[in-house]
Protein backbone atom coordinates (compact mmCIF):
# COMPACT_ATOMS: atom_id res chain seq x y z
CA MET A 1 80.19 140.31 143.65
CA SER A 2 82.21 139.01 140.59
CA THR A 3 85.77 140.67 140.26
CA LYS A 4 87.77 140.42 136.72
CA LYS A 5 90.04 142.33 134.13
CA LEU A 6 88.54 145.37 132.98
CA CYS A 7 89.86 144.19 129.85
CA GLN A 8 87.62 140.92 129.93
CA TYR A 9 84.68 143.31 130.33
CA ILE A 10 85.48 145.18 127.42
CA ALA A 11 86.08 142.18 125.40
CA ILE A 12 82.28 140.91 125.76
CA GLU A 13 80.64 144.67 125.72
CA SER A 14 80.63 144.68 121.80
CA SER A 15 78.83 141.63 121.54
CA VAL A 16 76.27 141.71 124.56
CA LYS A 17 75.52 145.39 123.35
CA ASN A 18 74.67 144.20 119.47
CA ARG A 19 72.91 141.09 120.64
CA VAL A 20 70.46 143.08 123.11
CA THR A 21 70.09 145.99 120.21
CA ALA A 22 68.85 142.82 118.19
CA GLU A 23 66.52 141.67 120.77
CA LEU A 24 65.03 145.20 121.81
CA THR A 25 64.71 146.04 118.06
CA GLU A 26 62.52 143.02 117.45
CA ALA A 27 60.42 143.74 120.68
CA HIS A 28 60.12 147.41 119.11
CA LYS A 29 58.52 146.19 116.38
CA ASP A 30 55.84 144.30 117.74
CA LEU A 31 54.62 146.91 120.19
CA GLN A 32 53.82 148.31 117.00
CA LYS A 33 51.54 145.62 115.78
CA ASN A 34 48.30 146.38 118.44
CA ASP A 35 46.58 143.21 116.94
CA LEU A 36 49.17 141.11 118.59
CA PHE A 37 48.18 141.89 122.04
CA ASN A 38 44.36 141.89 121.63
CA GLY A 39 42.02 138.78 120.95
CA HIS A 40 38.25 137.69 121.00
CA SER A 41 36.06 134.93 121.61
CA ARG A 42 32.53 134.81 119.77
CA ARG A 43 29.60 132.23 120.57
CA TYR A 44 26.40 132.72 118.57
CA GLU A 45 23.11 131.69 120.20
CA PRO A 46 19.98 131.77 117.86
CA ARG A 47 16.72 133.05 119.01
CA ASN A 48 14.68 129.63 118.08
CA GLU A 49 16.48 126.55 119.18
CA ASP A 50 14.46 124.24 116.63
CA PRO A 51 17.23 123.65 114.24
CA ASN A 52 14.52 123.27 111.62
CA SER A 53 13.19 127.05 111.94
CA PRO A 54 15.07 129.58 110.09
CA LEU A 55 16.04 131.40 112.95
CA GLY A 56 17.52 128.23 114.47
CA GLU A 57 20.68 128.26 112.56
CA LYS A 58 23.64 127.38 114.31
CA LEU A 59 27.05 128.66 113.66
CA PRO A 60 30.61 127.97 114.91
CA GLU A 61 32.63 129.65 117.54
CA GLU A 62 34.76 132.21 116.77
CA HIS A 63 38.42 132.43 118.41
CA LYS A 64 41.29 134.67 117.85
CA LYS A 65 44.33 134.16 120.37
CA VAL A 66 46.40 136.61 121.95
CA VAL A 67 49.59 136.47 120.41
CA ALA A 68 51.66 138.85 122.38
CA ARG A 69 52.23 139.74 125.80
CA ALA A 70 52.75 143.29 126.92
CA GLU A 71 54.21 142.08 130.29
CA ALA A 72 56.13 139.46 128.98
CA ILE A 73 57.81 142.05 126.41
CA VAL A 74 58.34 144.30 129.44
CA LYS A 75 59.98 141.61 131.64
CA LEU A 76 62.13 140.83 128.48
CA THR A 77 63.07 144.36 127.76
CA ILE A 78 64.07 144.83 131.57
CA GLU A 79 66.18 141.82 132.12
CA ARG A 80 68.52 142.76 128.49
CA LEU A 81 68.60 146.28 129.72
CA VAL A 82 69.81 145.02 133.27
CA GLU A 83 72.43 143.43 131.44
CA HIS A 84 73.53 145.93 129.13
CA TYR A 85 73.16 148.96 131.90
CA ASP A 86 75.36 146.57 134.20
CA LEU A 87 78.25 145.80 132.00
CA ALA A 88 78.55 149.36 131.03
CA ALA A 89 78.72 150.83 134.46
CA THR A 90 81.31 148.21 135.21
CA ARG A 91 83.25 149.51 132.47
CA ASP A 92 82.75 153.18 133.42
CA PHE A 93 83.40 152.40 136.79
CA GLY A 94 86.48 150.38 136.04
CA ASN A 95 87.98 153.27 134.05
CA CYS A 96 87.78 155.65 136.92
CA VAL A 97 90.34 153.39 138.68
CA ALA A 98 92.27 151.83 135.74
CA LYS A 99 95.34 154.14 135.72
CA ALA A 100 99.37 153.04 134.55
CA ASP A 101 102.53 155.16 134.10
CA VAL A 102 103.85 155.95 131.07
CA GLU A 103 107.42 154.96 130.83
CA VAL A 104 109.50 156.19 128.07
CA ASP A 105 113.58 155.78 127.88
CA GLY A 106 113.70 154.79 131.32
CA ARG A 107 112.15 157.20 132.95
CA VAL A 108 108.22 158.14 134.07
CA LEU A 109 106.65 160.67 131.50
CA LEU A 110 103.15 160.80 133.04
CA LYS A 111 102.14 158.98 136.22
CA ASP A 112 98.71 157.54 137.00
CA VAL A 113 97.23 158.08 133.76
CA PRO A 114 93.74 157.10 133.69
CA VAL A 115 92.83 154.35 130.73
CA ALA A 116 90.31 156.98 128.98
CA HIS A 117 93.05 159.61 128.70
CA LEU A 118 95.81 156.66 127.51
CA LEU A 119 93.20 156.11 124.65
CA PHE A 120 92.72 159.74 124.11
CA LEU A 121 96.76 159.82 124.06
CA GLU A 122 97.10 156.98 121.50
CA LYS A 123 94.99 158.35 118.29
CA ARG A 124 96.20 161.83 119.14
CA VAL A 125 99.97 160.34 118.95
CA ASP A 126 98.98 158.42 115.41
CA ASP A 127 97.70 161.62 114.35
CA LEU A 128 101.28 163.47 115.34
CA LEU A 129 103.28 160.40 113.53
CA THR A 130 101.38 161.36 110.33
CA PHE A 131 102.21 165.38 111.03
CA LEU A 132 105.97 164.58 111.55
CA ARG A 133 106.21 162.17 108.52
CA LYS A 134 105.22 164.91 106.19
CA LEU A 135 107.51 167.43 107.79
CA PRO A 136 110.13 168.48 104.76
CA THR A 137 113.52 168.20 105.29
CA LEU A 138 116.53 169.74 103.50
CA ASP A 139 117.78 168.36 100.10
CA PRO A 140 120.71 166.12 100.80
CA THR A 141 122.23 166.78 97.55
CA GLU A 142 123.11 170.49 98.74
CA ASN A 143 125.55 171.73 101.20
CA TRP A 144 123.57 173.99 103.95
CA ASP A 145 124.26 176.44 106.62
CA TYR A 146 122.15 178.00 108.93
CA ASN A 147 121.45 182.03 108.08
CA PRO A 148 120.57 183.41 111.31
CA SER A 149 119.68 186.95 110.01
CA GLN A 150 117.06 185.28 107.85
CA ASP A 151 116.01 182.15 110.24
CA LEU A 152 116.87 180.17 107.08
CA PHE A 153 118.94 177.48 105.84
CA ALA A 154 121.50 178.46 103.20
CA THR A 155 123.74 177.13 100.29
CA ALA A 156 127.25 178.79 99.29
CA PRO A 157 126.81 181.21 96.35
CA VAL A 158 126.73 179.23 92.94
CA GLN A 159 127.91 180.79 89.64
CA THR A 160 126.69 180.15 86.40
CA ALA A 161 127.30 181.86 83.26
CA ARG A 162 124.52 184.05 81.37
CA THR A 163 124.69 184.16 77.67
CA LYS A 164 123.28 186.36 75.17
CA LYS A 165 122.79 185.65 71.31
CA ILE A 166 124.55 188.37 69.74
CA SER A 167 124.32 188.72 65.62
CA ARG A 168 127.41 189.68 63.82
CA ALA A 169 128.59 189.70 59.93
CA LEU A 170 130.72 186.27 58.80
CA VAL A 171 132.36 186.74 55.43
CA LEU A 172 131.84 183.85 53.29
CA TYR A 173 134.11 185.19 50.75
CA GLU A 174 136.12 188.19 50.31
CA ALA A 175 135.57 191.04 47.74
CA THR A 176 137.13 190.79 44.38
CA LYS A 177 137.31 193.09 41.36
CA GLU A 178 134.76 190.97 39.72
CA HIS A 179 132.71 190.14 43.05
CA PRO A 180 131.57 191.86 45.70
CA ALA A 181 132.12 190.28 49.18
CA GLN A 182 129.87 187.44 50.09
CA VAL A 183 128.61 187.91 53.80
CA LYS A 184 125.92 185.65 56.03
CA GLU A 185 124.55 186.85 59.19
CA ILE A 186 125.30 184.62 62.15
CA THR A 187 123.99 184.80 65.74
CA GLU A 188 126.59 183.19 68.63
CA ASP A 189 125.90 182.62 72.19
CA VAL A 190 128.23 184.89 74.09
CA GLN A 191 128.54 185.36 77.72
CA ALA A 192 126.96 188.25 78.95
CA GLY A 193 127.32 188.28 82.61
CA THR A 194 127.19 185.67 85.68
CA TRP A 195 124.36 184.70 87.77
CA SER A 196 125.10 184.10 91.59
CA THR A 197 122.81 181.87 93.23
CA ILE A 198 121.99 181.46 96.72
CA LYS A 199 119.15 178.69 97.98
CA TYR A 200 117.22 178.78 101.15
CA SER A 201 115.14 176.57 102.60
CA SER A 202 113.32 176.55 105.95
CA ALA A 203 112.56 172.74 106.04
CA ILE A 204 114.23 171.07 108.87
CA VAL A 205 117.28 168.37 109.13
CA ALA A 206 116.43 165.34 108.13
CA GLN A 207 118.61 163.92 111.33
CA LYS A 208 116.43 166.01 113.76
CA ARG A 209 113.14 164.83 112.20
CA ASN A 210 114.15 161.30 112.17
CA GLU A 211 114.95 161.63 116.15
CA MET A 212 111.35 163.32 116.41
CA LEU A 213 109.93 160.31 114.90
CA ARG A 214 111.65 157.79 116.74
CA ARG A 215 110.79 159.50 120.14
CA THR A 216 107.05 159.76 119.13
CA GLU A 217 107.30 155.90 118.13
CA GLU A 218 108.62 155.16 121.79
CA LEU A 219 105.95 156.98 123.29
CA GLN A 220 103.21 155.35 120.74
CA LYS A 221 104.61 151.64 122.29
CA ALA A 222 104.84 153.34 125.97
CA ILE A 223 101.54 154.54 125.69
CA LYS A 224 100.01 151.38 124.32
CA PHE A 225 101.87 149.24 126.78
CA ALA A 226 100.40 151.58 129.81
CA ARG A 227 96.80 151.22 128.32
CA GLU A 228 97.13 147.60 128.39
CA LYS A 229 98.47 147.44 131.65
CA ALA A 230 95.51 149.32 132.92
CA ASN A 231 92.75 147.54 131.04
CA ALA A 232 94.74 144.75 133.27
CA THR A 233 93.14 146.18 136.63
CA GLU A 234 90.80 144.15 138.71
CA VAL A 235 87.38 145.90 138.98
CA ASP A 236 84.30 144.80 140.37
CA GLU A 237 80.86 144.21 138.63
CA LYS A 238 78.90 146.85 139.25
CA LYS A 239 74.87 146.40 139.24
CA VAL A 240 72.71 149.69 138.70
CA GLY A 241 70.17 148.35 136.07
CA ARG A 242 67.86 146.79 138.46
CA ALA A 243 67.68 149.84 140.58
CA ILE A 244 67.13 151.95 137.58
CA LEU A 245 64.63 149.97 136.00
CA ASP A 246 62.71 149.02 138.99
CA TYR A 247 62.26 152.72 139.67
CA VAL A 248 60.85 153.26 136.24
CA PHE A 249 58.67 150.15 135.97
CA LYS A 250 57.60 149.51 139.55
CA GLY A 251 58.01 152.97 141.25
C-alpha cells in the first residue's frame, strides 16, 4: 500500500478530476450515438446466375463497420472512475486522521484540530478580519471620556456663541432747522446666547481595535501553519473504487 503526504494527493486531485471528467464526457457523447455501436454486412445473390440475363445482375457487397464497442467504453469508464474514487477516498480518509494544534502567542489555543475544520476556520477568520477593519473608531481629533450613565464616550462641553440679526436705525445726519434727520435701517449680528455642545460616540478606541486586529492576524497565521502541518500527515492510499464498480458492473 502506497503512503504519501496528504498534501501530495490533494495537489493532483484537481487535475485528475478534470481529466477524468473530460474523458467521461466524451464517452457519454458516444453513448448517445447508437449508430456507432451498430454495423452490417450485405451480400447480393441474383436469382439467375447468367450474367446476360436481366435477373443475373451482380451487385457489390455492402459493409458498415461497428465503430465503438460498448464493453470498451464500460472498461474505460471503470478504470477512470476507479482512479478518481480512490484518490477522493484517500483524501477523505486522510482528512479524518490529519490533525494539528493551533498555537498562538506561545500557547496551544486549539489541540488536534482536523484539517477540514482548519479550512473552515481559515475562511471564517478572513471574514472576521474584514469585520474588524470596518469597526468605527473614535475621532482622534477629540478628547473622549467614557460616560457610564449613557454607556457612551463623550467630550467635554464646548461653548459656542449663538448670534441673531437685529435691526436698528442708524442716524446718518442729525436733524437741522432746514432738514429732517436722515436715518437708515441696518441689521447687526448680536450674541443672543451660548450653545454648550457635548459630542457622544459609540465607536471603539482605535488602540483596542488595532489590538484585536493584531491578535486575529496572529490567529490567521497560526491556522495556516496548522493546516500546512496537518496536510503533511502521512496517509495510506485507499482503494475503494474497484469494489464499488465491480459490484455495479459484475454484481
